[in-house]
Short mmCIF file of C-alpha atoms in Angstrom, two decimals:
data_model
loop_
_atom_site.label_atom_id
_atom_site.label_comp_id
_atom_site.label_asym_id
_atom_site.label_seq_id
_atom_site.Cartn_x
_atom_site.Cartn_y
_atom_site.Cartn_z
CA MET A 19 4.63 -31.20 37.55
CA THR A 20 5.92 -33.67 34.94
CA ASP A 21 8.64 -32.26 32.68
CA SER A 22 7.45 -31.64 29.14
CA TRP A 23 9.10 -30.26 26.03
CA ALA A 24 6.47 -27.50 26.05
CA THR A 25 7.62 -26.16 29.41
CA PHE A 26 11.19 -25.27 28.46
CA GLY A 27 12.83 -22.45 26.47
CA ALA A 28 14.27 -22.43 22.95
CA ASP A 29 13.18 -25.17 20.55
CA LEU A 30 15.65 -27.07 18.38
CA HIS A 31 14.58 -29.52 15.69
CA ILE A 32 17.31 -32.17 15.57
CA GLU A 33 17.24 -35.84 14.63
CA PRO A 34 20.18 -37.92 15.93
CA HIS A 35 21.28 -40.55 13.43
CA GLY A 36 24.00 -43.17 13.12
CA GLY A 37 25.31 -45.49 15.79
CA GLY A 38 24.95 -44.51 19.45
CA LEU A 39 22.94 -41.68 20.97
CA ARG A 40 25.87 -39.36 21.73
CA SER A 41 27.65 -39.83 18.41
CA GLY A 42 24.36 -39.58 16.51
CA LEU A 43 23.48 -36.33 18.27
CA MET A 44 26.95 -34.91 17.60
CA GLU A 45 26.76 -35.73 13.89
CA ALA A 46 23.27 -34.21 13.60
CA LEU A 47 24.53 -30.98 15.21
CA ARG A 48 27.62 -30.87 12.99
CA GLU A 49 25.42 -31.32 9.92
CA ALA A 50 23.06 -28.55 11.04
CA VAL A 51 26.01 -26.17 11.45
CA ARG A 52 27.74 -27.32 8.25
CA THR A 53 24.66 -26.72 6.09
CA GLY A 54 23.94 -23.35 7.66
CA ARG A 55 20.70 -24.35 9.34
CA LEU A 56 22.30 -23.35 12.64
CA THR A 57 24.09 -20.07 11.99
CA PRO A 58 27.05 -18.70 14.00
CA GLY A 59 25.92 -17.22 17.29
CA THR A 60 22.71 -19.25 17.51
CA ARG A 61 21.99 -20.14 21.14
CA LEU A 62 21.23 -23.81 21.68
CA PRO A 63 18.81 -25.19 24.27
CA SER A 64 20.26 -26.15 27.64
CA SER A 65 21.37 -29.75 28.00
CA ARG A 66 18.39 -30.37 30.30
CA THR A 67 15.93 -28.92 27.78
CA LEU A 68 17.30 -30.78 24.77
CA ALA A 69 17.52 -34.03 26.74
CA ALA A 70 13.84 -33.71 27.67
CA ASP A 71 12.92 -32.93 24.06
CA LEU A 72 14.81 -35.96 22.71
CA GLY A 73 13.93 -38.30 25.55
CA VAL A 74 17.57 -39.08 26.40
CA ALA A 75 19.72 -38.73 29.50
CA ARG A 76 20.95 -35.24 30.28
CA ASN A 77 24.55 -36.48 30.48
CA THR A 78 24.31 -37.68 26.87
CA VAL A 79 23.55 -34.13 25.67
CA ALA A 80 26.09 -32.54 28.02
CA ASP A 81 28.84 -34.87 26.80
CA ALA A 82 27.91 -34.17 23.14
CA TYR A 83 28.01 -30.41 23.75
CA ALA A 84 31.39 -30.67 25.52
CA GLU A 85 32.91 -32.70 22.67
CA LEU A 86 31.65 -30.23 20.02
CA VAL A 87 33.05 -27.32 22.05
CA ALA A 88 36.41 -29.07 22.08
CA GLU A 89 36.20 -29.59 18.31
CA GLY A 90 35.40 -25.92 17.76
CA TRP A 91 31.84 -26.34 16.49
CA LEU A 92 30.29 -24.77 19.61
CA THR A 93 31.26 -22.28 22.32
CA ALA A 94 30.19 -22.32 25.96
CA ARG A 95 30.46 -19.43 28.42
CA GLN A 96 29.13 -19.00 31.91
CA GLY A 97 25.89 -17.00 31.73
CA SER A 98 25.81 -17.05 27.93
CA GLY A 99 24.91 -20.69 27.37
CA THR A 100 26.02 -22.88 24.50
CA ARG A 101 26.17 -21.26 21.06
CA VAL A 102 27.26 -22.10 17.55
CA ALA A 103 30.88 -20.98 17.14
CA PRO A 104 31.82 -18.31 14.59
CA ARG A 105 33.13 -19.95 11.42
CA SER A 106 34.29 -18.80 8.03
CA VAL A 107 32.94 -21.19 5.42
CA PRO A 108 34.01 -20.45 1.84
CA ARG A 109 31.12 -20.50 -0.59
CA ARG A 110 31.38 -23.12 -3.28
CA ALA A 111 31.14 -21.74 -6.78
CA ASP A 112 28.53 -23.40 -8.93
CA PRO A 113 30.33 -24.15 -12.20
CA ALA A 114 27.01 -24.22 -14.04
CA ALA A 115 25.93 -20.82 -12.81
CA PRO A 116 26.74 -17.76 -14.93
CA PRO A 117 28.68 -14.95 -13.30
CA SER A 118 26.47 -12.59 -11.34
CA PRO A 119 25.85 -9.30 -13.13
CA ALA A 120 26.79 -6.11 -11.40
CA VAL A 121 23.91 -4.85 -9.27
CA ARG A 122 22.88 -1.33 -10.14
CA SER A 123 22.01 0.87 -7.26
CA GLY A 124 18.57 2.48 -7.10
CA PRO A 125 17.88 6.06 -8.10
CA VAL A 126 19.30 8.86 -6.01
CA HIS A 127 16.05 10.81 -6.28
CA ASN A 128 12.52 9.53 -6.83
CA LEU A 129 9.86 11.82 -8.26
CA LYS A 130 7.46 9.09 -9.34
CA PRO A 131 3.85 9.79 -8.30
CA GLY A 132 1.80 7.70 -5.93
CA SER A 133 3.54 7.97 -2.58
CA PRO A 134 3.49 10.49 0.29
CA ASP A 135 6.57 11.59 2.23
CA LEU A 136 7.12 8.43 4.26
CA ALA A 137 9.61 10.19 6.53
CA ALA A 138 6.74 12.39 7.74
CA PHE A 139 4.71 9.51 9.18
CA PRO A 140 3.56 10.72 12.64
CA ARG A 141 5.30 7.99 14.65
CA ALA A 142 4.99 9.60 18.08
CA GLU A 143 1.28 10.40 17.71
CA TRP A 144 0.58 6.99 16.19
CA LEU A 145 2.32 5.30 19.12
CA LYS A 146 0.25 7.32 21.60
CA ALA A 147 -2.94 6.39 19.79
CA SER A 148 -1.87 2.74 19.72
CA ARG A 149 -1.27 2.68 23.47
CA ARG A 150 -4.63 4.26 24.21
CA ALA A 151 -6.44 1.98 21.77
CA LEU A 152 -4.87 -1.22 23.05
CA THR A 153 -5.43 -0.25 26.67
CA ALA A 154 -9.13 0.27 26.03
CA ALA A 155 -9.61 -2.64 23.62
CA PRO A 156 -12.00 -5.39 24.75
CA ASN A 157 -10.66 -8.93 24.77
CA GLU A 158 -12.86 -9.92 21.86
CA ALA A 159 -11.02 -7.43 19.66
CA PHE A 160 -8.22 -9.97 19.37
CA GLY A 161 -10.48 -12.68 18.00
CA TYR A 162 -11.41 -13.27 14.37
CA GLY A 163 -14.01 -10.50 14.46
CA ASP A 164 -16.45 -9.04 11.95
CA PRO A 165 -15.27 -9.44 8.33
CA ARG A 166 -16.42 -5.86 7.72
CA GLY A 167 -13.80 -4.59 10.17
CA ARG A 168 -13.79 -3.24 13.72
CA VAL A 169 -16.96 -1.34 14.56
CA GLU A 170 -14.91 1.32 16.39
CA LEU A 171 -13.14 2.27 13.14
CA ARG A 172 -16.28 2.07 11.02
CA ALA A 173 -18.14 4.37 13.42
CA VAL A 174 -15.33 6.93 13.49
CA LEU A 175 -14.95 6.82 9.70
CA ALA A 176 -18.68 7.39 9.19
CA GLU A 177 -18.44 10.63 11.18
CA TYR A 178 -15.15 11.76 9.63
CA LEU A 179 -16.14 11.09 6.00
CA ALA A 180 -19.44 12.91 6.44
CA ARG A 181 -17.66 15.91 7.97
CA ALA A 182 -14.56 16.12 5.78
CA ARG A 183 -15.57 14.58 2.43
CA GLY A 184 -19.35 15.05 2.26
CA VAL A 185 -19.97 11.29 2.22
CA TYR A 186 -23.26 9.84 3.42
CA ALA A 187 -22.14 6.89 5.52
CA ALA A 188 -23.31 4.62 8.31
CA PRO A 189 -21.05 2.15 10.12
CA GLU A 190 -23.01 -0.84 8.85
CA ARG A 191 -22.37 0.23 5.24
CA ILE A 192 -18.59 0.53 5.64
CA VAL A 193 -16.17 -2.33 4.94
CA ILE A 194 -12.51 -2.06 5.97
CA CYS A 195 -10.09 -3.36 3.34
CA ALA A 196 -6.39 -4.21 3.18
CA GLY A 197 -5.74 -1.40 0.69
CA PHE A 198 -7.61 0.04 -2.28
CA VAL A 199 -6.72 -2.89 -4.54
CA HIS A 200 -8.34 -5.29 -2.08
CA GLY A 201 -11.55 -3.29 -2.21
CA LEU A 202 -11.48 -3.22 -6.00
CA MET A 203 -10.97 -7.00 -6.09
CA LEU A 204 -14.07 -7.50 -3.95
CA LEU A 205 -16.12 -5.17 -6.14
CA ALA A 206 -14.94 -6.96 -9.28
CA LYS A 207 -16.22 -10.25 -7.80
CA VAL A 208 -19.56 -8.65 -7.02
CA LEU A 209 -19.87 -7.16 -10.51
CA ARG A 210 -19.14 -10.52 -12.11
CA ALA A 211 -21.73 -12.18 -9.86
CA ARG A 212 -24.20 -9.56 -11.10
CA ARG A 213 -23.36 -10.57 -14.69
CA VAL A 214 -21.70 -7.24 -15.45
CA ARG A 215 -19.30 -7.74 -18.33
CA GLU A 216 -17.80 -4.27 -18.81
CA THR A 217 -16.48 -1.67 -16.35
CA ALA A 218 -15.46 1.58 -18.00
CA VAL A 219 -12.22 3.21 -16.86
CA GLU A 220 -10.73 6.62 -17.52
CA SER A 221 -8.42 6.84 -20.53
CA TYR A 222 -5.54 7.67 -18.19
CA GLY A 223 -5.06 5.81 -14.92
CA LEU A 224 -3.18 2.99 -13.23
CA ASP A 225 -2.73 -0.11 -15.35
CA ALA A 226 -2.69 -2.21 -12.17
CA HIS A 227 -6.35 -1.32 -11.63
CA ARG A 228 -7.27 -2.03 -15.24
CA ASN A 229 -5.42 -5.34 -15.15
CA LEU A 230 -7.18 -6.37 -11.95
CA LEU A 231 -10.58 -5.80 -13.53
CA ARG A 232 -9.59 -7.70 -16.67
CA GLU A 233 -8.27 -10.62 -14.64
CA ALA A 234 -11.66 -10.76 -12.93
CA GLY A 235 -13.24 -11.26 -16.36
CA LEU A 236 -14.39 -7.68 -16.96
CA ARG A 237 -13.72 -5.76 -20.15
CA THR A 238 -12.43 -2.21 -19.57
CA PRO A 239 -13.42 0.19 -22.33
CA CYS A 240 -11.94 3.64 -21.85
CA LEU A 241 -13.84 6.83 -21.18
CA PRO A 242 -12.31 9.83 -23.02
CA LEU A 243 -10.76 12.61 -20.97
CA ASP A 244 -10.25 16.32 -21.60
CA GLY A 245 -9.66 19.54 -19.69
CA LEU A 246 -12.96 19.19 -17.79
CA GLY A 247 -12.30 15.62 -16.68
CA SER A 248 -13.81 12.40 -17.98
CA ARG A 249 -16.48 12.87 -20.63
CA THR A 250 -19.18 11.13 -18.64
CA GLY A 251 -21.88 12.08 -21.14
CA GLU A 252 -20.48 9.35 -23.37
CA LEU A 253 -21.39 6.65 -20.84
CA ALA A 254 -24.91 6.61 -22.26
CA GLY A 255 -23.55 5.34 -25.56
CA MET A 256 -21.48 2.55 -23.99
CA ARG A 257 -24.25 -0.03 -23.99
CA GLY A 258 -22.46 -2.94 -22.36
CA VAL A 259 -21.06 -0.97 -19.43
CA GLY A 260 -22.49 -1.73 -15.98
CA ALA A 261 -20.00 0.22 -13.87
CA VAL A 262 -17.33 2.90 -14.20
CA LEU A 263 -14.14 3.45 -12.16
CA MET A 264 -13.32 7.14 -11.71
CA THR A 265 -11.12 9.60 -9.79
CA PRO A 266 -13.49 12.60 -9.83
CA ALA A 267 -11.96 14.83 -7.14
CA HIS A 268 -8.48 14.87 -8.71
CA GLN A 269 -8.16 12.76 -11.84
CA PHE A 270 -5.12 10.53 -11.77
CA PRO A 271 -2.75 11.34 -13.31
CA THR A 272 -3.85 14.48 -15.19
CA GLY A 273 -4.93 16.28 -12.00
CA VAL A 274 -8.20 17.60 -13.48
CA PRO A 275 -11.25 17.75 -11.17
CA LEU A 276 -14.44 16.49 -12.75
CA HIS A 277 -16.63 19.41 -13.89
CA PRO A 278 -19.94 19.73 -11.97
CA ASP A 279 -21.99 19.10 -15.12
CA ARG A 280 -20.07 15.91 -15.76
CA ARG A 281 -20.48 14.79 -12.16
CA ALA A 282 -24.23 15.17 -12.62
CA ALA A 283 -24.09 13.32 -15.96
CA ALA A 284 -22.32 10.38 -14.35
CA VAL A 285 -24.95 10.10 -11.63
CA ASP A 286 -27.77 10.44 -14.16
CA TRP A 287 -26.27 7.57 -16.17
CA ALA A 288 -26.02 5.38 -13.07
CA ARG A 289 -29.61 6.08 -12.08
CA SER A 290 -31.06 5.47 -15.52
CA THR A 291 -29.16 2.22 -16.13
CA ALA A 292 -28.90 0.86 -12.56
CA GLY A 293 -25.16 1.17 -13.06
CA LEU A 294 -22.53 1.73 -10.40
CA ILE A 295 -19.85 4.39 -10.04
CA LEU A 296 -16.69 3.26 -8.26
CA GLU A 297 -15.22 6.46 -6.81
CA ASP A 298 -11.49 6.33 -6.03
CA ASP A 299 -10.92 9.23 -3.61
CA TYR A 300 -7.20 8.58 -3.28
CA ASP A 301 -6.00 12.07 -2.21
CA GLY A 302 -9.20 14.05 -1.69
CA GLU A 303 -7.97 15.79 1.49
CA PHE A 304 -5.13 17.60 -0.27
CA ARG A 305 -6.47 20.64 -2.07
CA TYR A 306 -4.67 23.98 -2.03
CA ASP A 307 -6.68 26.63 -3.87
CA ARG A 308 -9.91 26.21 -1.91
CA GLN A 309 -11.86 23.71 0.17
CA PRO A 310 -11.47 20.11 -1.09
CA VAL A 311 -13.98 19.03 -3.71
CA GLY A 312 -16.66 16.93 -2.02
CA ALA A 313 -17.04 13.27 -2.84
CA LEU A 314 -19.21 12.33 -5.80
CA GLN A 315 -20.91 9.81 -3.52
CA GLY A 316 -22.80 12.66 -1.84
CA LEU A 317 -24.88 13.11 -5.00
CA ASP A 318 -26.30 9.58 -4.82
CA PRO A 319 -25.14 7.20 -2.07
CA GLU A 320 -27.16 4.34 -3.61
CA ARG A 321 -25.39 4.45 -6.98
CA VAL A 322 -21.82 5.33 -5.93
CA VAL A 323 -19.34 3.13 -4.09
CA TYR A 324 -16.91 5.37 -2.25
CA LEU A 325 -13.35 4.04 -1.80
CA GLY A 326 -10.92 5.84 0.47
CA THR A 327 -7.51 5.02 1.88
CA ALA A 328 -4.87 6.06 4.39
CA SER A 329 -2.12 5.43 1.84
CA LYS A 330 -1.63 9.08 0.85
CA SER A 331 -2.66 10.79 4.08
CA LEU A 332 -0.53 8.50 6.31
CA ALA A 333 1.38 5.67 4.61
CA PRO A 334 0.63 2.82 2.18
CA GLY A 335 2.39 0.36 4.48
CA LEU A 336 -0.54 0.53 6.89
CA ARG A 337 -2.69 -1.36 4.36
CA LEU A 338 -5.81 0.42 5.59
CA ALA A 339 -8.62 1.41 3.25
CA TRP A 340 -12.41 1.48 3.31
CA MET A 341 -15.49 1.24 1.14
CA VAL A 342 -18.81 2.97 1.75
CA LEU A 343 -21.38 0.83 -0.01
CA PRO A 344 -24.87 1.37 -1.37
CA ARG A 345 -27.34 -0.48 0.83
CA GLU A 346 -28.02 -3.13 -1.80
CA LEU A 347 -24.32 -4.08 -2.01
CA VAL A 348 -23.61 -4.64 1.68
CA THR A 349 -24.71 -8.27 1.70
CA GLU A 350 -23.13 -9.01 -1.67
CA VAL A 351 -19.73 -7.60 -0.69
CA GLY A 352 -19.92 -9.47 2.60
CA ARG A 353 -20.56 -12.67 0.67
CA ALA A 354 -17.63 -11.93 -1.67
CA LYS A 355 -15.36 -11.20 1.26
CA GLY A 356 -16.38 -14.28 3.20
CA GLU A 357 -15.17 -15.28 6.64
CA PHE A 358 -11.48 -15.67 5.79
CA ASP A 359 -10.66 -12.91 3.33
CA TRP A 360 -7.96 -10.32 4.02
CA THR A 361 -8.68 -7.90 6.83
CA PRO A 362 -6.16 -5.50 8.38
CA GLY A 363 -5.12 -6.43 11.90
CA ALA A 364 -7.43 -5.32 14.69
CA PRO A 365 -4.66 -3.38 16.54
CA ASP A 366 -4.02 -1.18 13.49
CA GLN A 367 -7.75 -0.64 12.96
CA LEU A 368 -8.22 0.35 16.59
CA THR A 369 -5.20 2.65 16.43
CA LEU A 370 -6.52 4.45 13.35
CA ALA A 371 -9.92 4.81 15.04
CA GLU A 372 -8.27 6.43 18.07
CA PHE A 373 -6.00 8.53 15.83
CA ILE A 374 -9.01 9.99 14.02
CA ALA A 375 -11.23 10.36 17.10
CA SER A 376 -8.51 12.21 19.04
CA GLY A 377 -8.12 14.85 16.30
CA ALA A 378 -4.56 13.72 15.49
CA TYR A 379 -5.57 12.73 11.96
CA ASP A 380 -7.01 16.17 11.19
CA ARG A 381 -3.89 17.84 12.60
CA HIS A 382 -1.63 15.61 10.54
CA VAL A 383 -3.57 16.22 7.31
CA ARG A 384 -3.48 19.99 7.84
CA SER A 385 0.26 19.87 8.55
CA MET A 386 0.97 17.79 5.45
CA ARG A 387 -1.28 19.99 3.34
CA LEU A 388 0.92 22.97 4.22
CA ARG A 389 4.10 20.98 3.54
CA TYR A 390 2.95 19.69 0.16
CA ARG A 391 1.66 23.10 -0.87
CA ARG A 392 5.06 24.59 -0.04
CA ARG A 393 6.74 21.96 -2.21
CA ARG A 394 4.32 22.59 -5.03
CA ASP A 395 5.05 26.31 -4.88
CA GLN A 396 8.80 25.64 -4.89
CA LEU A 397 8.38 23.38 -7.92
CA VAL A 398 6.43 26.00 -9.82
CA ALA A 399 8.91 28.75 -8.89
CA ALA A 400 11.94 26.66 -9.92
CA LEU A 401 10.40 25.82 -13.27
CA ALA A 402 9.50 29.45 -13.91
CA GLU A 403 13.13 30.41 -13.33
CA ARG A 404 15.01 27.52 -14.92
CA ALA A 405 12.59 26.03 -17.47
CA PRO A 406 10.18 28.84 -18.35
CA ASP A 407 8.86 27.06 -21.44
CA ILE A 408 7.50 24.15 -19.38
CA ARG A 409 3.82 24.53 -18.50
CA VAL A 410 2.67 23.01 -15.21
CA GLY A 411 -0.83 21.57 -14.71
CA GLY A 412 -2.83 19.60 -12.16
CA ILE A 413 -1.45 21.61 -9.25
CA ALA A 414 -4.65 22.63 -7.49
CA ALA A 415 -4.65 19.46 -5.40
CA GLY A 416 -2.91 16.21 -4.65
CA LEU A 417 0.74 15.18 -4.45
CA HIS A 418 1.76 15.38 -8.10
CA ALA A 419 1.92 17.82 -11.01
CA VAL A 420 1.92 17.38 -14.79
CA LEU A 421 4.75 19.04 -16.72
CA GLU A 422 4.02 19.58 -20.42
CA LEU A 423 6.98 18.76 -22.68
CA PRO A 424 7.80 19.61 -26.30
CA GLU A 425 6.40 17.03 -28.68
CA GLY A 426 8.48 13.90 -29.01
CA THR A 427 10.72 14.51 -25.98
CA GLU A 428 9.05 12.51 -23.20
CA ARG A 429 11.06 9.31 -23.56
CA ALA A 430 14.37 11.13 -24.01
CA VAL A 431 13.83 13.19 -20.86
CA ILE A 432 13.03 10.07 -18.81
CA GLN A 433 16.17 8.33 -20.10
CA ALA A 434 18.34 11.36 -19.39
CA ALA A 435 16.91 11.53 -15.88
CA ALA A 436 17.68 7.82 -15.28
CA TRP A 437 21.32 8.40 -16.21
CA GLN A 438 21.47 11.07 -13.50
CA GLY A 439 19.83 8.88 -10.87
CA LEU A 440 16.44 10.56 -11.07
CA ALA A 441 13.35 8.33 -11.33
CA LEU A 442 10.48 9.86 -13.36
CA GLU A 443 7.24 8.70 -14.95
CA GLY A 444 5.89 9.94 -18.26
CA LEU A 445 2.22 10.55 -18.95
CA ALA A 446 2.26 7.80 -21.61
CA ARG A 447 2.90 5.27 -18.84
CA PHE A 448 -0.70 5.73 -17.64
CA ARG A 449 -2.53 5.76 -20.99
CA HIS A 450 -5.15 3.10 -21.67
CA ARG A 451 -4.12 0.79 -24.51
CA ASP A 452 -7.19 1.82 -26.55
CA ALA A 453 -6.77 5.57 -25.99
CA PRO A 454 -5.19 7.61 -28.79
CA PRO A 455 -1.64 8.91 -28.25
CA GLY A 456 -1.66 12.08 -26.19
CA ARG A 457 0.65 14.92 -25.37
CA ASP A 458 4.18 14.48 -24.07
CA ALA A 459 4.39 15.18 -20.35
CA LEU A 460 5.93 14.15 -17.04
CA VAL A 461 3.91 13.22 -13.94
CA ILE A 462 5.99 14.56 -11.05
CA GLY A 463 5.33 13.17 -7.56
CA TYR A 464 6.51 16.03 -5.37
CA GLY A 465 5.18 14.36 -2.23
CA SER A 466 7.59 11.42 -2.32
CA PRO A 467 11.03 12.80 -1.34
CA PRO A 468 11.78 13.48 2.32
CA ASP A 469 12.48 17.10 3.18
CA SER A 470 16.23 16.45 3.23
CA ALA A 471 16.18 15.25 -0.41
CA TRP A 472 13.63 17.64 -1.89
CA ALA A 473 16.04 20.41 -2.94
CA GLY A 474 18.36 17.91 -4.63
CA ALA A 475 15.50 16.20 -6.44
CA LEU A 476 14.16 19.54 -7.68
CA ASP A 477 17.60 20.58 -8.93
CA ALA A 478 18.06 17.25 -10.73
CA LEU A 479 14.67 17.63 -12.41
CA CYS A 480 15.45 21.10 -13.71
CA ARG A 481 18.75 19.89 -15.19
CA VAL A 482 17.11 17.26 -17.43
CA LEU A 483 14.23 19.38 -18.74
CA PRO A 484 14.51 20.59 -22.34
#
């Protein structure tokens, strides 16, 4: 067979220049090493391979390599090939550049909400599921595929969500997304195409979600919130609103579940106005005082878009989330997503499908539920002993708690914590810009630290509380 550059090993982009092939090749290699494009230890192609790539005689490359070895630019050892020699090149100071400021290290402890214990990711079980899934995967699974996601995952999710969250789902009404934000982006495009101009949001929530909706051209009036959850009865008076984004099972960040009467009021509003409820079920599996509150979507699957994610139950780095759509939205979301929008990789989708179908997902959730409940109980006990004046709320579910502070102390506590290497978030951080000032409080993410750091993080928290 005719030799071709495509049939050999390592590639090297090099352009000989100057007089003569050998000297031009040598100067090009020196320049590549001098500028750092070829770093110390980099293995170069064999003389035969590079000669074929450049269309020159093999002896020309071999002679160039030998000369550069003699000069100290390269090294050559039997069985190890030709490599760039180790060199110590002093960095040139840029006289125009200001001196680099000292880099501050990150916090020692992190109690910000929004993340699970990443150290608890079930690596061994995930690897087993991945092996089984890839072994059984059809060849077409590695093609471009259905923009809605792999049918294996959509079918398994339909069964799981019906069983565990009370969601009415069918595989053809599920769309797999690269995270919750991706799903919200698609829904924002659909709402704009429907000429919706306002999407109500809860008066406390993530500003990233509010900003995303605003960037899509939607106004985001805030829905007031109290001890029974969002005051959904007020939706009827918000005339321009065509949709509402809510966290009904465990309001983020206050931790309040939406009262049954208010759940019904939200659905009544959606039915009477042809509005849509966007249900963010971000941590619905983690409830400790009784069975998890069922999804709001179960009350009316044609008026509620259910959004779920593996970010809290497994890990946000998986970038796996899903939407269960009303029938009338399936085509519109598909159109918004298009053929080339983000979709998580098929191997990860197939692995999650196998992970759920095998029962490993249920086992993991139950295990983490016990772990997080134990941490919650330790938090409550420590506060009762060392900060008895601090009231704790939002602890019936989820991975965070709300600690009530004396009026006017929230910012000072956060600053004191930062000085001690403890990262905290205050409740004010999540308030809608149009919502009135609320109480002083901390939102403590007790799910974030690994087990080895939990005791230290808890101790640091108690030291900074007033």
